[in-house]
């Protein structure tokens, strides 16, 4: 992959490829697509990759740009200007907002996360973005399986019939179990729920 081709894909012809992966690790709902391992640790690290230089991001330098997005700033409310949809905005071609870091455009998202963390070395085409998104999803699925295997099941939420009879049965007092059914009709289908009624005599 040539340096110039990578640069044009990311920065519109600028000479430096730029990648941004920003995460505030002390926030359990961290931005940037973070997968939190603990409240202070994320699965993938943050970084600003500018050419071959990798640095830690300053979140105050991140801005959104809507130059080519179907949005316009509503300036009627001076105290709190907000974005409004503008589907016929000249020069716009997407609902996606661009990301700037220190006034320069950067690539963000799954592809940036995989590249910054050394998990992917590819190109910058649409196919590469789809691949990076799919690859990241597969990593998270494996993590979810590991997390599920770490769960310790608690006690059952309901008392089973045998447990109820065992607990209320006393010496010399027989137990009568009268199950009854509740029928429910929904969209032409009959469902029933069976609940035991237990009496001691």
mmCIF file of C-alpha atoms in Angstrom:
data_model
loop_
_atom_site.group_PDB
_atom_site.id
_atom_site.type_symbol
_atom_site.label_atom_id
_atom_site.label_comp_id
_atom_site.label_asym_id
_atom_site.label_seq_id
_atom_site.Cartn_x
_atom_site.Cartn_y
_atom_site.Cartn_z
ATOM 1 C CA UNK A 1 0.000 0.000 0.000
ATOM 2 C CA UNK A 2 1.611 3.257 -1.096
ATOM 3 C CA UNK A 3 1.901 6.181 1.307
ATOM 4 C CA UNK A 4 0.277 8.581 -1.172
ATOM 5 C CA UNK A 5 -2.700 6.288 -1.835
ATOM 6 C CA UNK A 6 -3.283 5.880 1.895
ATOM 7 C CA UNK A 7 -3.016 9.620 2.447
ATOM 8 C CA UNK A 8 -5.511 10.464 -0.302
ATOM 9 C CA UNK A 9 -8.022 7.976 1.058
ATOM 10 C CA UNK A 10 -7.854 9.444 4.524
ATOM 11 C CA UNK A 11 -7.089 13.088 4.177
ATOM 12 C CA UNK A 12 -8.172 14.208 0.726
ATOM 13 C CA UNK A 13 -4.669 14.367 -0.689
ATOM 14 C CA UNK A 14 -2.787 15.576 2.385
ATOM 15 C CA UNK A 15 0.675 14.054 2.698
ATOM 16 C CA UNK A 16 0.156 12.476 6.121
ATOM 17 C CA UNK A 17 -2.171 9.565 6.929
ATOM 18 C CA UNK A 18 -3.962 10.136 10.203
ATOM 19 C CA UNK A 19 -5.810 7.714 12.454
ATOM 20 C CA UNK A 20 -7.645 8.520 15.655
ATOM 21 C CA UNK A 21 -8.756 6.173 18.423
ATOM 22 C CA UNK A 22 -9.903 8.129 21.477
ATOM 23 C CA UNK A 23 -11.161 6.667 24.745
ATOM 24 C CA UNK A 24 -11.509 8.179 28.191
ATOM 25 C CA UNK A 25 -10.683 5.141 30.290
ATOM 26 C CA UNK A 26 -12.119 6.376 33.587
ATOM 27 C CA UNK A 27 -15.624 6.353 32.100
ATOM 28 C CA UNK A 28 -17.467 2.978 32.089
ATOM 29 C CA UNK A 29 -19.475 4.249 29.089
ATOM 30 C CA UNK A 30 -16.376 5.299 27.223
ATOM 31 C CA UNK A 31 -16.657 6.909 23.768
ATOM 32 C CA UNK A 32 -14.993 5.690 20.625
ATOM 33 C CA UNK A 33 -16.534 2.231 20.511
ATOM 34 C CA UNK A 34 -14.691 1.163 23.647
ATOM 35 C CA UNK A 35 -15.156 -2.290 25.105
ATOM 36 C CA UNK A 36 -14.644 -1.921 28.843
ATOM 37 C CA UNK A 37 -12.843 -4.789 30.574
ATOM 38 C CA UNK A 38 -13.111 -3.074 33.972
ATOM 39 C CA UNK A 39 -14.074 0.449 35.047
ATOM 40 C CA UNK A 40 -10.482 1.548 34.472
ATOM 41 C CA UNK A 41 -9.324 -0.689 31.630
ATOM 42 C CA UNK A 42 -10.404 -0.922 27.995
ATOM 43 C CA UNK A 43 -9.892 -3.805 25.606
ATOM 44 C CA UNK A 44 -8.200 -1.687 22.930
ATOM 45 C CA UNK A 45 -5.907 1.211 23.620
ATOM 46 C CA UNK A 46 -6.361 4.804 22.499
ATOM 47 C CA UNK A 47 -4.080 6.680 20.180
ATOM 48 C CA UNK A 48 -3.529 9.335 17.548
ATOM 49 C CA UNK A 49 -1.523 7.905 14.657
ATOM 50 C CA UNK A 50 -0.183 10.756 12.538
ATOM 51 C CA UNK A 51 2.101 9.243 9.914
ATOM 52 C CA UNK A 52 4.365 6.962 11.958
ATOM 53 C CA UNK A 53 3.951 8.951 15.175
ATOM 54 C CA UNK A 54 1.579 7.504 17.785
ATOM 55 C CA UNK A 55 0.492 9.717 20.679
ATOM 56 C CA UNK A 56 -2.172 9.708 23.374
ATOM 57 C CA UNK A 57 -5.269 11.709 22.349
ATOM 58 C CA UNK A 58 -6.331 14.977 23.919
ATOM 59 C CA UNK A 59 -10.138 14.750 23.928
ATOM 60 C CA UNK A 60 -10.495 18.538 23.943
ATOM 61 C CA UNK A 61 -8.986 18.652 20.438
ATOM 62 C CA UNK A 62 -11.691 16.459 18.878
ATOM 63 C CA UNK A 63 -14.300 18.233 16.743
ATOM 64 C CA UNK A 64 -17.096 17.226 14.374
ATOM 65 C CA UNK A 65 -17.230 18.676 10.880
ATOM 66 C CA UNK A 66 -20.431 18.903 8.806
ATOM 67 C CA UNK A 67 -19.031 20.527 5.659
ATOM 68 C CA UNK A 68 -20.066 17.557 3.511
ATOM 69 C CA UNK A 69 -22.850 16.223 5.752
ATOM 70 C CA UNK A 70 -26.572 16.778 5.332
ATOM 71 C CA UNK A 71 -26.759 19.072 8.370
ATOM 72 C CA UNK A 72 -26.875 22.799 8.973
ATOM 73 C CA UNK A 73 -26.455 24.775 12.165
ATOM 74 C CA UNK A 74 -29.641 26.370 13.420
ATOM 75 C CA UNK A 75 -28.481 29.808 14.550
ATOM 76 C CA UNK A 76 -31.908 31.003 15.694
ATOM 77 C CA UNK A 77 -31.109 29.873 19.222
ATOM 78 C CA UNK A 78 -27.952 31.863 19.923
ATOM 79 C CA UNK A 79 -27.371 30.414 23.394
ATOM 80 C CA UNK A 80 -27.671 26.775 22.258
ATOM 81 C CA UNK A 81 -27.181 26.383 18.490
ATOM 82 C CA UNK A 82 -28.117 22.919 17.261
ATOM 83 C CA UNK A 83 -27.886 20.860 14.074
ATOM 84 C CA UNK A 84 -30.861 20.373 11.813
ATOM 85 C CA UNK A 85 -31.213 17.941 8.880
ATOM 86 C CA UNK A 86 -30.543 19.508 5.470
ATOM 87 C CA UNK A 87 -31.003 16.736 2.876
ATOM 88 C CA UNK A 88 -30.665 19.165 -0.070
ATOM 89 C CA UNK A 89 -27.522 20.912 1.166
ATOM 90 C CA UNK A 90 -25.191 21.708 -1.783
ATOM 91 C CA UNK A 91 -21.955 19.741 -1.730
ATOM 92 C CA UNK A 92 -23.145 17.307 0.931
ATOM 93 C CA UNK A 93 -23.193 13.569 0.273
ATOM 94 C CA UNK A 94 -23.652 11.778 3.619
ATOM 95 C CA UNK A 95 -25.416 11.799 6.983
ATOM 96 C CA UNK A 96 -22.085 10.875 8.570
ATOM 97 C CA UNK A 97 -20.137 13.668 10.226
ATOM 98 C CA UNK A 98 -16.390 13.955 9.731
ATOM 99 C CA UNK A 99 -13.962 13.992 12.637
ATOM 100 C CA UNK A 100 -11.229 16.563 13.140
ATOM 101 C CA UNK A 101 -8.388 16.376 15.615
ATOM 102 C CA UNK A 102 -6.367 19.543 16.128
ATOM 103 C CA UNK A 103 -8.102 20.970 13.006
ATOM 104 C CA UNK A 104 -7.030 18.034 10.792
ATOM 105 C CA UNK A 105 -9.284 15.297 9.409
ATOM 106 C CA UNK A 106 -8.748 11.831 10.864
ATOM 107 C CA UNK A 107 -10.029 8.338 10.146
ATOM 108 C CA UNK A 108 -12.022 6.874 13.050
ATOM 109 C CA UNK A 109 -14.133 3.790 13.718
ATOM 110 C CA UNK A 110 -13.359 0.053 13.621
ATOM 111 C CA UNK A 111 -10.666 0.373 10.952
ATOM 112 C CA UNK A 112 -8.792 2.994 12.984
ATOM 113 C CA UNK A 113 -9.150 0.912 16.171
ATOM 114 C CA UNK A 114 -7.775 -2.214 14.503
ATOM 115 C CA UNK A 115 -4.851 -0.372 12.855
ATOM 116 C CA UNK A 116 -3.823 1.585 15.947
ATOM 117 C CA UNK A 117 -3.846 -1.586 18.055
ATOM 118 C CA UNK A 118 -1.851 -3.551 15.483
ATOM 119 C CA UNK A 119 -4.671 -5.987 14.673
ATOM 120 C CA UNK A 120 -5.057 -5.149 10.991
ATOM 121 C CA UNK A 121 -2.715 -4.152 8.199
ATOM 122 C CA UNK A 122 -4.697 -3.511 5.052
ATOM 123 C CA UNK A 123 -5.898 -0.777 2.765
ATOM 124 C CA UNK A 124 -8.517 1.939 3.301
ATOM 125 C CA UNK A 125 -11.265 0.912 0.898
ATOM 126 C CA UNK A 126 -14.899 0.288 1.760
ATOM 127 C CA UNK A 127 -14.108 -3.431 1.798
ATOM 128 C CA UNK A 128 -11.370 -2.844 4.390
ATOM 129 C CA UNK A 129 -13.784 -0.905 6.582
ATOM 130 C CA UNK A 130 -16.346 -3.722 6.358
ATOM 131 C CA UNK A 131 -13.657 -6.295 7.082
ATOM 132 C CA UNK A 132 -12.402 -4.345 10.105
ATOM 133 C CA UNK A 133 -15.951 -3.991 11.441
ATOM 134 C CA UNK A 134 -16.592 -7.727 10.996
ATOM 135 C CA UNK A 135 -13.235 -8.691 12.502
ATOM 136 C CA UNK A 136 -13.850 -6.456 15.524
ATOM 137 C CA UNK A 137 -17.294 -8.025 15.986
ATOM 138 C CA UNK A 138 -15.779 -11.521 15.946
ATOM 139 C CA UNK A 139 -13.334 -10.502 18.681
ATOM 140 C CA UNK A 140 -16.171 -9.143 20.825
ATOM 141 C CA UNK A 141 -18.239 -12.319 20.284
ATOM 142 C CA UNK A 142 -15.357 -14.421 21.595
ATOM 143 C CA UNK A 143 -15.083 -12.134 24.610
ATOM 144 C CA UNK A 144 -18.819 -12.495 25.258
ATOM 145 C CA UNK A 145 -18.440 -16.285 25.281
ATOM 146 C CA UNK A 146 -15.618 -15.967 27.805
ATOM 147 C CA UNK A 147 -17.682 -13.608 29.969
ATOM 148 C CA UNK A 148 -20.652 -16.007 29.923
ATOM 149 C CA UNK A 149 -18.402 -18.866 31.018
ATOM 150 C CA UNK A 150 -17.292 -16.761 33.991
ATOM 151 C CA UNK A 151 -20.847 -16.243 35.253
ATOM 152 C CA UNK A 152 -21.836 -18.175 38.385
ATOM 153 C CA UNK A 153 -25.547 -19.079 38.281
ATOM 154 C CA UNK A 154 -27.591 -17.995 41.285
ATOM 155 C CA UNK A 155 -30.519 -19.823 42.878
ATOM 156 C CA UNK A 156 -33.529 -20.589 40.630
ATOM 157 C CA UNK A 157 -36.153 -17.816 40.539
ATOM 158 C CA UNK A 158 -39.067 -20.190 41.277
ATOM 159 C CA UNK A 159 -39.692 -23.107 43.620
ATOM 160 C CA UNK A 160 -40.086 -26.386 41.811
ATOM 161 C CA UNK A 161 -42.960 -28.778 42.698
ATOM 162 C CA UNK A 162 -40.756 -31.339 44.377
ATOM 163 C CA UNK A 163 -39.135 -28.652 46.531
ATOM 164 C CA UNK A 164 -42.511 -27.294 47.652
ATOM 165 C CA UNK A 165 -43.821 -30.739 48.644
ATOM 166 C CA UNK A 166 -40.594 -31.606 50.434
ATOM 167 C CA UNK A 167 -40.608 -28.415 52.515
ATOM 168 C CA UNK A 168 -44.264 -28.455 53.643
ATOM 169 C CA UNK A 169 -44.602 -32.185 54.240
ATOM 170 C CA UNK A 170 -44.784 -32.919 57.949
ATOM 171 C CA UNK A 171 -44.883 -36.318 59.761
ATOM 172 C CA UNK A 172 -48.447 -37.682 59.989
ATOM 173 C CA UNK A 173 -49.895 -34.995 57.708
ATOM 174 C CA UNK A 174 -50.523 -36.159 54.112
ATOM 175 C CA UNK A 175 -50.073 -33.713 51.262
ATOM 176 C CA UNK A 176 -52.547 -33.308 48.400
ATOM 177 C CA UNK A 177 -51.307 -31.689 45.181
ATOM 178 C CA UNK A 178 -53.952 -30.250 42.858
ATOM 179 C CA UNK A 179 -52.434 -28.915 39.649
ATOM 180 C CA UNK A 180 -54.652 -26.652 37.588
ATOM 181 C CA UNK A 181 -54.258 -25.169 34.138
ATOM 182 C CA UNK A 182 -54.863 -21.675 32.841
ATOM 183 C CA UNK A 183 -55.675 -21.524 29.144
ATOM 184 C CA UNK A 184 -54.885 -18.455 27.028
ATOM 185 C CA UNK A 185 -55.854 -18.012 23.385
ATOM 186 C CA UNK A 186 -53.690 -15.701 21.284
ATOM 187 C CA UNK A 187 -53.905 -15.358 17.494
ATOM 188 C CA UNK A 188 -55.741 -18.669 17.218
ATOM 189 C CA UNK A 189 -53.181 -20.594 19.266
ATOM 190 C CA UNK A 190 -53.942 -22.118 22.675
ATOM 191 C CA UNK A 191 -51.320 -21.737 25.407
ATOM 192 C CA UNK A 192 -51.622 -23.099 28.926
ATOM 193 C CA UNK A 193 -49.813 -22.488 32.202
ATOM 194 C CA UNK A 194 -49.838 -25.158 34.898
ATOM 195 C CA UNK A 195 -49.506 -24.106 38.528
ATOM 196 C CA UNK A 196 -49.553 -26.536 41.468
ATOM 197 C CA UNK A 197 -51.924 -25.907 44.373
ATOM 198 C CA UNK A 198 -50.742 -27.705 47.504
ATOM 199 C CA UNK A 199 -52.867 -28.402 50.583
ATOM 200 C CA UNK A 200 -52.026 -30.092 53.855
ATOM 201 C CA UNK A 201 -54.608 -32.055 55.843
#
